[in-house]
CSV table of C-alpha atoms in Angstrom, one decimal:
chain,number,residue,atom,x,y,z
A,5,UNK,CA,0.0,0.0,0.0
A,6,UNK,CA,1.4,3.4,-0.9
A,7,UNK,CA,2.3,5.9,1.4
A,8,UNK,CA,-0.5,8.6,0.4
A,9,UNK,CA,-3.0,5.7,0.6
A,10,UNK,CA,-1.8,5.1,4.2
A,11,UNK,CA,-2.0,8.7,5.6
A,12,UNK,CA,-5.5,8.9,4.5
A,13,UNK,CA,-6.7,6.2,5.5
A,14,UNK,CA,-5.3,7.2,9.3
A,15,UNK,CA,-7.1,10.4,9.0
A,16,UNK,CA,-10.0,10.4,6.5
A,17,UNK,CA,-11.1,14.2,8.2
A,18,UNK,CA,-7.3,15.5,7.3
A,19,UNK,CA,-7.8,13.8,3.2
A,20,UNK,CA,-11.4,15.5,2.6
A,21,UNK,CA,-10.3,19.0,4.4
A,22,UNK,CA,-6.9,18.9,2.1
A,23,UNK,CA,-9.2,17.6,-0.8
A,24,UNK,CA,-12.3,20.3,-0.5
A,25,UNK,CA,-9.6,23.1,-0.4
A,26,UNK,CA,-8.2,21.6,-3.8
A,27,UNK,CA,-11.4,21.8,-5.3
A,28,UNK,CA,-12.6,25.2,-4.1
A,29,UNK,CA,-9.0,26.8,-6.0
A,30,UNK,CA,-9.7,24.9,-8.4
A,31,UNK,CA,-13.2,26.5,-9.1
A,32,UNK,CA,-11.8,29.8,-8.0
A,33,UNK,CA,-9.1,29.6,-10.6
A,34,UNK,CA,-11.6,28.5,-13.1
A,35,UNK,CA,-13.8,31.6,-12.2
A,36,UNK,CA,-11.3,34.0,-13.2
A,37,UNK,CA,-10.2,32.1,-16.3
A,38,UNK,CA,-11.2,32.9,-19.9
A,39,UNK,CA,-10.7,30.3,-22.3
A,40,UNK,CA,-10.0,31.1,-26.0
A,41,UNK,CA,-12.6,30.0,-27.5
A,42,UNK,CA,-14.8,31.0,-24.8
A,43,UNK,CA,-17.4,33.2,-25.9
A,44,UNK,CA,-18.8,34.7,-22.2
A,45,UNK,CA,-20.4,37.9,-22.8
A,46,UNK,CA,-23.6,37.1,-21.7
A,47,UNK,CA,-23.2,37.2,-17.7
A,48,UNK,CA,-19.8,37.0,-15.3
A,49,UNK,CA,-18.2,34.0,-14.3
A,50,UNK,CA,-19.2,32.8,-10.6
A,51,UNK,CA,-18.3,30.1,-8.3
A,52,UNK,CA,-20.4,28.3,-6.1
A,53,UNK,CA,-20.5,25.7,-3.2
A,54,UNK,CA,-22.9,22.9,-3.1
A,55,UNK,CA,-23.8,20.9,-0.2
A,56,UNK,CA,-25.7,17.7,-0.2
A,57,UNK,CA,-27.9,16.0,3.0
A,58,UNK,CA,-25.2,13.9,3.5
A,59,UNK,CA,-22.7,16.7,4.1
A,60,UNK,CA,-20.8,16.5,1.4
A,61,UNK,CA,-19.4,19.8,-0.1
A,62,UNK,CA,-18.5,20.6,-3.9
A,63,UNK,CA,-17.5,23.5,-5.2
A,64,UNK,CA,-17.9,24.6,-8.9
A,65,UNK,CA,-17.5,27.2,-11.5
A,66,UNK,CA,-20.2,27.4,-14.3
A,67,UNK,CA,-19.0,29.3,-17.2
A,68,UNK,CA,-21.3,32.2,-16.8
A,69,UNK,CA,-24.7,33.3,-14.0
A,70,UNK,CA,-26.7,35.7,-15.5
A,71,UNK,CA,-29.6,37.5,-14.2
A,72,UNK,CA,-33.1,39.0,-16.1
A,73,UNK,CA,-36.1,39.7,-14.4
A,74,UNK,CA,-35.7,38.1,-11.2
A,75,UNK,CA,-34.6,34.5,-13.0
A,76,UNK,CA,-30.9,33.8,-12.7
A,77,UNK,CA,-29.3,31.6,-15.2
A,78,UNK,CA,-26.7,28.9,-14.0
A,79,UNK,CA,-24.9,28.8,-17.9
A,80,UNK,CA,-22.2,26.6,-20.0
A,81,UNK,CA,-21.5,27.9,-23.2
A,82,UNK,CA,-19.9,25.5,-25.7
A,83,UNK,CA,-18.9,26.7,-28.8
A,84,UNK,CA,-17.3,25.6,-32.7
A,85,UNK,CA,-15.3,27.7,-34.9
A,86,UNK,CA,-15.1,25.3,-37.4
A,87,UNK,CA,-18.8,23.3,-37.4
A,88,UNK,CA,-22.6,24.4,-37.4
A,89,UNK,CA,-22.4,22.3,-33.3
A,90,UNK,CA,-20.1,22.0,-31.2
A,91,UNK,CA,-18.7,18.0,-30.7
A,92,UNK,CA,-21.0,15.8,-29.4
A,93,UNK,CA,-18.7,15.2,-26.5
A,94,UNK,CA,-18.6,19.2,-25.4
A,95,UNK,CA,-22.5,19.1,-25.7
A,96,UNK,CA,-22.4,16.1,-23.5
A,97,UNK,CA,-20.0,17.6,-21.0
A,98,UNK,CA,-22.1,20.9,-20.9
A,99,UNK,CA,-25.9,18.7,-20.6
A,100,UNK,CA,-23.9,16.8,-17.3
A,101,UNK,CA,-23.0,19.8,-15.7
A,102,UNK,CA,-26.0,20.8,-16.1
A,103,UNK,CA,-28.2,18.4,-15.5
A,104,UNK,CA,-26.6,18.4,-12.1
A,105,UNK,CA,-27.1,22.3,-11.3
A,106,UNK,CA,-30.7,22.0,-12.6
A,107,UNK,CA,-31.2,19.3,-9.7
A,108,UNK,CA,-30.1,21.7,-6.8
A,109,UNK,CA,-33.4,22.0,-4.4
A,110,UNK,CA,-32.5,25.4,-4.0
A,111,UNK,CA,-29.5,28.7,-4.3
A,112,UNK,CA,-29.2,31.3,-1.9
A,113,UNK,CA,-27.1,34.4,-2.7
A,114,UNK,CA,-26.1,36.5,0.5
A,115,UNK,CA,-29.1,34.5,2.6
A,116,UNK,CA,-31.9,34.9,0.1
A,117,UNK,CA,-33.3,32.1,-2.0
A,118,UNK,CA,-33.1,32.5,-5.7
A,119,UNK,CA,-34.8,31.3,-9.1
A,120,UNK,CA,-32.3,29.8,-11.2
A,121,UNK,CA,-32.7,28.1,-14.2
A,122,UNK,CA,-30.0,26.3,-16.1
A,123,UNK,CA,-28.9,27.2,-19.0
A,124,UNK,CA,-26.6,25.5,-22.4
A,125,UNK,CA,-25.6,28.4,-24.6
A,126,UNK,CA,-24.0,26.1,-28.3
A,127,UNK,CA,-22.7,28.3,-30.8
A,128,UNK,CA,-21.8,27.4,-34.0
A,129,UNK,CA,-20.1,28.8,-37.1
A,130,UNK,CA,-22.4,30.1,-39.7
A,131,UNK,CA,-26.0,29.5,-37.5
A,132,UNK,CA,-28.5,31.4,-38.4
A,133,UNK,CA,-30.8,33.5,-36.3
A,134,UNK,CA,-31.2,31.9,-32.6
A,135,UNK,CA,-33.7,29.3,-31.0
A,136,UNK,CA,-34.3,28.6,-27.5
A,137,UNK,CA,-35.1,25.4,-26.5
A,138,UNK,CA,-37.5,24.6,-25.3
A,139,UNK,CA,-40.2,25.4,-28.5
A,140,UNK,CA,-42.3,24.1,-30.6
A,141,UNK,CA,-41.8,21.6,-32.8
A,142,UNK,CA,-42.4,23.6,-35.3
A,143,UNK,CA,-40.4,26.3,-34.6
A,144,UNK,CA,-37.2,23.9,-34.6
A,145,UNK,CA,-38.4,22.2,-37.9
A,146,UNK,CA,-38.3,26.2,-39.2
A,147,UNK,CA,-34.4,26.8,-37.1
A,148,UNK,CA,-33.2,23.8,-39.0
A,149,UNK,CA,-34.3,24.2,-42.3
A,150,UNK,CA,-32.9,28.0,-42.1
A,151,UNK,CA,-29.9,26.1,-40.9
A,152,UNK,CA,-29.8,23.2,-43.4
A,153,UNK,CA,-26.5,24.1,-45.2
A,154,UNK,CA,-24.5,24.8,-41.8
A,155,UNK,CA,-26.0,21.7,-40.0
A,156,UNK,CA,-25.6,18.0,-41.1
A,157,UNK,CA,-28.3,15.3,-40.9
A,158,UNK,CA,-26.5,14.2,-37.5
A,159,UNK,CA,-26.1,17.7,-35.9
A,160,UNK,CA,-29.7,18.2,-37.0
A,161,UNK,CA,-30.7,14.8,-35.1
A,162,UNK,CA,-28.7,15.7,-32.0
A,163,UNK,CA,-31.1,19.4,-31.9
A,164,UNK,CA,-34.1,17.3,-31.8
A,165,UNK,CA,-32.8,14.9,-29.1
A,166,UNK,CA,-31.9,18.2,-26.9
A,167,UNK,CA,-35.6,19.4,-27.3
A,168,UNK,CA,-36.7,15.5,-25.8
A,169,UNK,CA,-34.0,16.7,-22.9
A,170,UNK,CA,-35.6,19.8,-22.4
A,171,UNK,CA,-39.2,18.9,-22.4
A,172,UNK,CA,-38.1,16.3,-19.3
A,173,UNK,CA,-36.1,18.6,-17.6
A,174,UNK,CA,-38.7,21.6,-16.7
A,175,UNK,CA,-34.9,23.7,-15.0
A,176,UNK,CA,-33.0,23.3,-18.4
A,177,UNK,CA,-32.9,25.5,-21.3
A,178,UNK,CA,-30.4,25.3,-24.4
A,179,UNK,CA,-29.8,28.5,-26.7
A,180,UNK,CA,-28.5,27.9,-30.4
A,181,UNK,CA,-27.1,30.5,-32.0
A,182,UNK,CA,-23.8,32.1,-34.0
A,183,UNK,CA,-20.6,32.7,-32.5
């Protein structure tokens, strides 16, 4: 048994004290950091602690909280330069994230509950105009036929599976737009 493995082990409270203050620089660093590619000029960058029944505390750093007309919006903006989408694997990264914040019972910012909502922003080279999911199905038919020459048959596909994500998840919206 290594070393490390041993020391924890004799004092579990020491590992997850040493290990929550890893994770709250870490989402203090990411707070402050601005990717290249990152397109955040909707809202500011935040950081945020989560703690479960069990006692368990996380801290993380969604790309962007915004705030309109009393609604605040927990958001993670992926984004292509090259494609219509960003790769399926970003959009999956971005749906987990938030999936999880969109499960949080409740936020309170300076001891006052909050609505939040959260939000996927994907932008894409070449979109045209914006949709919010959710809609009508209609209305994304329309998007993606406006779209049709910056979209392919399988970027189109994944759109429509994001609407099926949104209608099940009443806390999760998705924005589709240009970069």
């Amino acid at each position: 048994m290594g070393q490390y493995l041993k020391a924890v082990m004799l004092d579990f409270e020491e590992f997850k004290n040493i290990s929550l203050k890893g994770s709250k620089m870490a989402s203090e660093k990411e707070s402050v950091t601005v990717h290249k590619h990152e397109y955040l000029v909707d809202g500011r960058k935040a950081n945020f602690c989560i703690e479960n029944y069990l006692g368990g505390t996380y801290y993380l750093a969604p790309d962007e909280i915004l705030y309109t007309k009393d609604q605040y919006y927990i958001q993670e903006s992926k984004n292509s330069t090259r494609k219509g989408l960003p790769d399926l694997t970003d959009i999956q990264d971005g749906l987990f994230k938030l999936i999880l914040y969109s499960n949080i019972d409740s936020i309170n910012l300076n001891n006052q509950s909050i609505n939040f909502v959260s939000k996927l922003k994907l932008t894409g080279k070449g979109i045209k105009d914006k949709i919010t999911l959710p809609c009508q199905l209609e209305n994304l038919e329309k998007f993606l036929v406006l779209n049709s020459d910056n979209l392919k048959e399988r970027e189109q596909e994944i759109i429509r599976k994001l609407l099926v994500e949104v209608q099940t998840n009443k806390k999760l919206e998705i924005e589709i737009g240009a970069n």
